[in-house]
Coordinates of C-alpha atoms and ligand atoms in Angstrom, one line a residue:
X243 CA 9.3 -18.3 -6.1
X244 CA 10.3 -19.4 -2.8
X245 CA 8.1 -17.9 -0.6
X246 CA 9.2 -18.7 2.6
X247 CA 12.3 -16.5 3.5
X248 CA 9.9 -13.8 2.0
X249 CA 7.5 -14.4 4.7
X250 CA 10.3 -14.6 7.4
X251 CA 11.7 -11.5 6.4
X252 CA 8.6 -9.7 6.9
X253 CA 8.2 -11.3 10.1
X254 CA 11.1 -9.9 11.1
X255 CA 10.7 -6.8 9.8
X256 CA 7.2 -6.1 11.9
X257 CA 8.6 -7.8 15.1
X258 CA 9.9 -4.6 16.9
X259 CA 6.9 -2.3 15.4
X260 CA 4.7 -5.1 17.4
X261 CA 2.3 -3.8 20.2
X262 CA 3.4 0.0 19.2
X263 CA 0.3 1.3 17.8
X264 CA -3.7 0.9 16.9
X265 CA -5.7 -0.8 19.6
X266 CA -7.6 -4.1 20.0
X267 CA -11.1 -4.0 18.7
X268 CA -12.6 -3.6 22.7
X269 CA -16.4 -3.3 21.6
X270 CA -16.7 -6.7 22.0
X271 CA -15.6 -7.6 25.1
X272 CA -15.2 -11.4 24.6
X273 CA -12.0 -9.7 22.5
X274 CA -11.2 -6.4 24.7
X275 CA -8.4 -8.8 26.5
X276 CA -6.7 -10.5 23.2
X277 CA -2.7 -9.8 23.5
X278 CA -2.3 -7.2 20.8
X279 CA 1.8 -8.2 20.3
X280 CA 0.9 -11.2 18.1
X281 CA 1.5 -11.2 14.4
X282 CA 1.4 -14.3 11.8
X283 CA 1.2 -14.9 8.2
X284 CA 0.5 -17.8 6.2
X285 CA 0.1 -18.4 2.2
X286 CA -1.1 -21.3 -0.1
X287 CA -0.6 -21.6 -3.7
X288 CA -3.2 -22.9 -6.2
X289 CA -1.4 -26.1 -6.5
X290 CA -0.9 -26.2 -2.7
X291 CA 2.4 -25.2 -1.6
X292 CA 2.8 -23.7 2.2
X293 CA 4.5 -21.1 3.7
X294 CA 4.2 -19.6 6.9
X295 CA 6.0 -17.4 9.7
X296 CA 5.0 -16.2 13.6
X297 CA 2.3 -16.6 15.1
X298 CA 0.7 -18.8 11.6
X299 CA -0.8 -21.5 14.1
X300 CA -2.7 -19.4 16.8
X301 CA -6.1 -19.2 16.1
X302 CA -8.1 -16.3 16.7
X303 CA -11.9 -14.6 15.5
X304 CA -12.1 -14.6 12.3
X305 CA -15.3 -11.8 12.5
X306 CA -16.1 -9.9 8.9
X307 CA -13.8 -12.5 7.4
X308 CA -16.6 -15.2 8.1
X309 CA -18.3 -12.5 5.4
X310 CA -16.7 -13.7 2.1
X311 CA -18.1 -17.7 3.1
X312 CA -21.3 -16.5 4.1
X313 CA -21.5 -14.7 0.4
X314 CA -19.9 -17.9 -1.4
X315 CA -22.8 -19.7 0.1
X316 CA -25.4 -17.3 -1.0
X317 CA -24.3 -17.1 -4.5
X318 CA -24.5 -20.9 -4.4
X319 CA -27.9 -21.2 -3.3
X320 CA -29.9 -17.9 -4.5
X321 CA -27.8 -17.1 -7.6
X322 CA -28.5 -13.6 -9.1
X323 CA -31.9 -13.3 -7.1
X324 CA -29.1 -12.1 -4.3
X325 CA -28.9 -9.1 -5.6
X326 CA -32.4 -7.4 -5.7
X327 CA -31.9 -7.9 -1.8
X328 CA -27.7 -6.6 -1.4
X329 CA -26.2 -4.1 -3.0
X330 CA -22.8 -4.6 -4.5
X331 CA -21.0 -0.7 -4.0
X332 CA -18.1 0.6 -2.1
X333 CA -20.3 2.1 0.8
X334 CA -17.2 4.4 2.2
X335 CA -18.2 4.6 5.6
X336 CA -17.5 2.6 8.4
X337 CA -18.5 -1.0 8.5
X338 CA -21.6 -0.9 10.9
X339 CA -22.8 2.4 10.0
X340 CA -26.9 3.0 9.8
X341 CA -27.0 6.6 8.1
X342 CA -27.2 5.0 4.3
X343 CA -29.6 2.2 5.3
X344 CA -32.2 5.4 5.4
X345 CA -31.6 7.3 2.6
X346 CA -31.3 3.8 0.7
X347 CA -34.7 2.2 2.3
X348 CA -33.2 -0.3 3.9
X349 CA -31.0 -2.0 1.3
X350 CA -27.5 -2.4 2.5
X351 CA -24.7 -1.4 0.1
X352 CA -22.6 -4.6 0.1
X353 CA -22.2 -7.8 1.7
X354 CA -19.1 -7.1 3.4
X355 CA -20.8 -4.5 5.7
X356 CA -22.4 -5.9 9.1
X357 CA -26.2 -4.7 7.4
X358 CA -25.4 -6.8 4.5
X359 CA -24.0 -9.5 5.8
X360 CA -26.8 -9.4 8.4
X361 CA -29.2 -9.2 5.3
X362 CA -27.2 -12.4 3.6
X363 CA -27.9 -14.2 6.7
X364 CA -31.8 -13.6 6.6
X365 CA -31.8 -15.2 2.8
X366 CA -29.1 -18.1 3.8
X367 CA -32.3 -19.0 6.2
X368 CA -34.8 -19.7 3.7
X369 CA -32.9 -22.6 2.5
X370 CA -30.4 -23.6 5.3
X371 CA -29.3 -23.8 8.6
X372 CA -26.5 -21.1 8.1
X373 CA -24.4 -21.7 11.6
X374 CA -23.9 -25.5 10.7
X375 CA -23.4 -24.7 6.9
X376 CA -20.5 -21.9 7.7
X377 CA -18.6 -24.9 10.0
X378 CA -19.2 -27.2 7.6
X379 CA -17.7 -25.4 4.7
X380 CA -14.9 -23.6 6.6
X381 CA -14.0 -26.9 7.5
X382 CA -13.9 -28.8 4.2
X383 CA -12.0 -25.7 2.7
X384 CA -9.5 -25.8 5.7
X385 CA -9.6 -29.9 6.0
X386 CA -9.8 -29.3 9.4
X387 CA -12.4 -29.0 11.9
X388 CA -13.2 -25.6 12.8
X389 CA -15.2 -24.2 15.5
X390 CA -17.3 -21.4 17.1
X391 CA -16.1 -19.6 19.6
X392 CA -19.4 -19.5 21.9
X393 CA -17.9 -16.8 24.8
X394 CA -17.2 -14.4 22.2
X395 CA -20.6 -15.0 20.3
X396 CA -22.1 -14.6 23.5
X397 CA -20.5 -11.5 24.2
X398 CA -21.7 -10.1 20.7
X399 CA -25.3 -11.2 21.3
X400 CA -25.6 -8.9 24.9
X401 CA -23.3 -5.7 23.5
X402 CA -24.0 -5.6 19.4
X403 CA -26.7 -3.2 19.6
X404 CA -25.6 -1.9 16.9
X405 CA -25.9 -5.2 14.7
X406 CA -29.3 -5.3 16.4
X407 CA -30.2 -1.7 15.6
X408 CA -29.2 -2.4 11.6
X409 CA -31.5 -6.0 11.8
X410 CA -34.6 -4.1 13.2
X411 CA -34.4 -1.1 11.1
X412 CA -34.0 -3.5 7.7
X413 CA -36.8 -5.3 9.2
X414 CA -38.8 -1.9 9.5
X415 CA -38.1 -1.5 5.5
X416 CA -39.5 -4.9 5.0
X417 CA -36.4 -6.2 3.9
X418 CA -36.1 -8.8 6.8
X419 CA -38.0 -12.1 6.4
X420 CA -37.1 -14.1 9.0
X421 CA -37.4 -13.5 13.4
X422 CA -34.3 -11.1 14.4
X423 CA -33.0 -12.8 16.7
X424 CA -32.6 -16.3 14.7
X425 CA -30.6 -13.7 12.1
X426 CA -28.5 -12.4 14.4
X427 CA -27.8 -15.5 16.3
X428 CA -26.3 -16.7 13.1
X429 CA -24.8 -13.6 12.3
X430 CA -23.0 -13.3 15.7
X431 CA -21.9 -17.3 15.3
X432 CA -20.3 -16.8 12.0
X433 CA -18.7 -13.6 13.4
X434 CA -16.8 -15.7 16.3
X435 CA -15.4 -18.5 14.3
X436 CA -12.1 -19.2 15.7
X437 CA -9.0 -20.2 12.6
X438 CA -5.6 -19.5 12.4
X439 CA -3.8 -17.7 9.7
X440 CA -2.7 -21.2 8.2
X441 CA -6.4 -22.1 8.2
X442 CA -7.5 -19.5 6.6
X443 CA -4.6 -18.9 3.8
X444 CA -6.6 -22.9 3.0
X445 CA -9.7 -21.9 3.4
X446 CA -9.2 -18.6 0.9
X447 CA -7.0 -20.8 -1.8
X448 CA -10.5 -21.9 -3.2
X449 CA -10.7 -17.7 -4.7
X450 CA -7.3 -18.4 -5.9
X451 CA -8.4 -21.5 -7.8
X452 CA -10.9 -20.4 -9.7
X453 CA -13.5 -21.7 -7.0
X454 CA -12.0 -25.2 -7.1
X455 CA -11.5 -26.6 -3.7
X456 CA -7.9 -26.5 -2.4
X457 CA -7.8 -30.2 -1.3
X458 CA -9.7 -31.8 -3.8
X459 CA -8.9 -30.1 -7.2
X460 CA -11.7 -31.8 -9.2
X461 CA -14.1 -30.8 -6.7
X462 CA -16.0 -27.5 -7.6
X463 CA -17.0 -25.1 -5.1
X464 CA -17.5 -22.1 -6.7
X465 CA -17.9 -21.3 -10.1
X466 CA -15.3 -19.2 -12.3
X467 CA -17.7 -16.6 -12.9
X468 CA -19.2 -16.6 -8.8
X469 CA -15.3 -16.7 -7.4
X470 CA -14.4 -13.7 -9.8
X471 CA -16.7 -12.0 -8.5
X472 CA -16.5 -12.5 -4.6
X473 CA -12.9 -11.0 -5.6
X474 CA -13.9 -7.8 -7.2
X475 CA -16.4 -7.1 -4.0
X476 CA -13.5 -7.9 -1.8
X477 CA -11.6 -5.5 -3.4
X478 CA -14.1 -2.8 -3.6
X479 CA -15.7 -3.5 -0.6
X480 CA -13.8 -5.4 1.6
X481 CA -12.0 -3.2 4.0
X482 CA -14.6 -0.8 4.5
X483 CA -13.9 2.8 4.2
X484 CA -10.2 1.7 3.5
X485 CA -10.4 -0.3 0.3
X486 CA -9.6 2.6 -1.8
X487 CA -6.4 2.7 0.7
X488 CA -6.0 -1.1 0.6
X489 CA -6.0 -1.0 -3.5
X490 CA -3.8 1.4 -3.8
X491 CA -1.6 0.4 -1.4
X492 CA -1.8 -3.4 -1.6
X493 CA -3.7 -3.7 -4.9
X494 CA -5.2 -7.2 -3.8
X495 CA -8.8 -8.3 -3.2
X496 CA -8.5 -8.2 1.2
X497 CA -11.4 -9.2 3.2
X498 CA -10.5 -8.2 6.7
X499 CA -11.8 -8.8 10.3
X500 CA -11.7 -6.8 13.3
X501 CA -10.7 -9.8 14.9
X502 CA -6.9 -8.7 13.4
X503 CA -7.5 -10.8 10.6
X504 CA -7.1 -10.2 6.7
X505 CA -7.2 -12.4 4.0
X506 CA -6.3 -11.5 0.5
X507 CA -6.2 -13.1 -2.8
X508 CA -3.8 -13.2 -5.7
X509 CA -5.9 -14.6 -8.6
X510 CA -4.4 -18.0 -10.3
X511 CA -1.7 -18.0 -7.7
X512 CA -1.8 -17.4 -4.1
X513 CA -4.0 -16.8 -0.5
X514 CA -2.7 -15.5 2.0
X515 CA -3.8 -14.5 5.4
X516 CA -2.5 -11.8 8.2
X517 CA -3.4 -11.3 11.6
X518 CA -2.1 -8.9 14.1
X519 CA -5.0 -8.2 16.6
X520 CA -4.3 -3.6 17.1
X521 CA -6.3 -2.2 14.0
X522 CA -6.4 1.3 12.9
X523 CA -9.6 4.0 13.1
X524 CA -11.1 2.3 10.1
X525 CA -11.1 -1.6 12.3
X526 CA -8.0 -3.2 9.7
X527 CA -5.3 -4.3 11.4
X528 CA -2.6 -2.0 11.5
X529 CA 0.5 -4.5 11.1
X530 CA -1.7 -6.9 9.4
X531 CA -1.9 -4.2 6.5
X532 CA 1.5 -3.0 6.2
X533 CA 2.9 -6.5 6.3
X534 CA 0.4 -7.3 2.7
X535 CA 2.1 -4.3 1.4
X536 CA 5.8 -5.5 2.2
X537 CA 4.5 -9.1 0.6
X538 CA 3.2 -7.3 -2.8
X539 CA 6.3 -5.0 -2.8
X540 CA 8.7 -7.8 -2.6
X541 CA 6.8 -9.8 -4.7
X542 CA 5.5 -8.1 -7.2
X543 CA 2.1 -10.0 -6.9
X544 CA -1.0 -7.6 -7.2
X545 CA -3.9 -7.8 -9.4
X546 CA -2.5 -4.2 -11.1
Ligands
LIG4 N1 -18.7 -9.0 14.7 C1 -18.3 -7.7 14.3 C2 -19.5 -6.8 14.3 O1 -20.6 -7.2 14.0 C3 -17.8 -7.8 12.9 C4 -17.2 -6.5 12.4 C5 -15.9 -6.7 11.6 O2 -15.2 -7.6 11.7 N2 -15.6 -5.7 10.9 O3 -19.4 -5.7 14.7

């Protein structure tokens, strides 16, 4: 398939809708002032073919995305000890919500939420320093240096009371190991990674591949069994309160940030990433969404 006038297409197609509707994610204020008429898209194949259209090259935060590395690294180092720590349900409710952290003593649902990835963070630090791991890894998966954004992790670190409020009350549960603020501090730097929709469509092939690395085929970073798996959370989990939404609409695995990002996953064939910055009440970008749902109806690519 020639994917390329596909992508143009829908670039044209979401053009006039662009700056309409939804709103820029303005908790954080490091990314209250991000333009909200942007919109790229970018794909790589397993055997790494390219297509992309718009704004593919501008690179913005990444945010929950930063979620599905942070859980590839876990699975590599902890194995199935993760999961007496995370959950792995759908938690339908919004993605930094405390009210099931009580009735569930602390244990986030998943690892896609902020208390689990928060939690992830805590267990990455028992064996690694997770900030210089996450650049490191984006990197080699993107063949391309990739960096933190330190204004916008900044910003984070003085307004994310919430993120603070879910690391103390874990922490309360015993279910915190290491000193908050180290946590969060890694937490808040995976968060403001800065990539472009090209970068991460490379960075995400390696789900496509069964964990194989998308520049260096022979190279193994995740197993078959771990990558499947990161794909099945990402589709139950990885939008939030919208997956159901996202799988019936899309019917892809979609990891998304409120950054504007989403990544999603075609098994044994393609990544691809979106990124229009306005997001909808659940925190997934608007456009971003309704473009993977032109690309999977004119494709006929979905995991159904
Ligand atoms: N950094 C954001 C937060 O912690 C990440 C949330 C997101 O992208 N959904 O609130």
């Amino acid at each position: 398939m020639d994917f390329q006038p596909i992508l143009d297409d829908i670039v044209e197609a979401i053009r006039p809708e662009l700056g309409k509707e939804g709103r820029v994610a303005n908790y954080i204020p490091a990314l209250a002032n991000v333009p909200a008429a942007q919109f790229g898209i970018a794909l790589r194949t397993y055997v790494g073919r390219e297509a992309a259209a718009g704004d593919f090259a501008t690179p913005f935060s990444i945010q929950s995305i930063s979620k599905v590395f942070a859980l590839g690294m876990g699975m590599r180092l902890t194995g199935e000890s993760l999961w007496e720590h995370i959950g792995r349900e759908p938690s339908g409710s919004a993605f930094n919500s405390l009210v099931q952290l009580e009735n569930e003593q602390g244990v986030p649902r998943n690892p896609f939420i902020n208390a689990g990835a928060i939690a992830l963070v805590d267990r990455l630090l028992g064996h690694l320093d997770p900030k210089a791991e996450m650049l490191a890894l984006l990197s080699s998966l993107c063949n391309e240096p990739v960096f933190f954004d330190e204004v916008v992790a900044a910003s984070e670190a003085a307004t994310g009371f919430r993120n603070i409020a879910l690391a103390n009350f874990m922490k309360s549960f015993g279910r915190i190991e290491n000193d908050i603020d180290g946590v969060l501090d890694a937490y808040f730097h995976h968060c403001s990674v800065r990539m472009s929709c090209q970068q991460l469509a490379r960075a995400a092939a390696v789900l496509c591949a069964d964990g194989a690395h998308p520049f260096h085929a022979d190279q193994k970073v995740l197993t078959e069994r771990q990558t499947r798996r990161i794909n099945a959370l990402m589709l139950t989990c990885g939008t939030y309160d919208a997956a159901g939404e996202f799988a019936y609409r899309i019917g892809l695995p979609c990891k998304s940030g409120v950054g504007g990002g989403i990544i999603a996953v075609v098994p044994d064939t393609l990544s691809l990433c979106v990124w229009s910055p306005a997001l909808d009440h659940t925190g997934n970008s608007l456009l971003g969404m309704r473009a993977l749902e032109m690309f999977t109806s004119m494709t006929g690519l979905s995991v159904f």
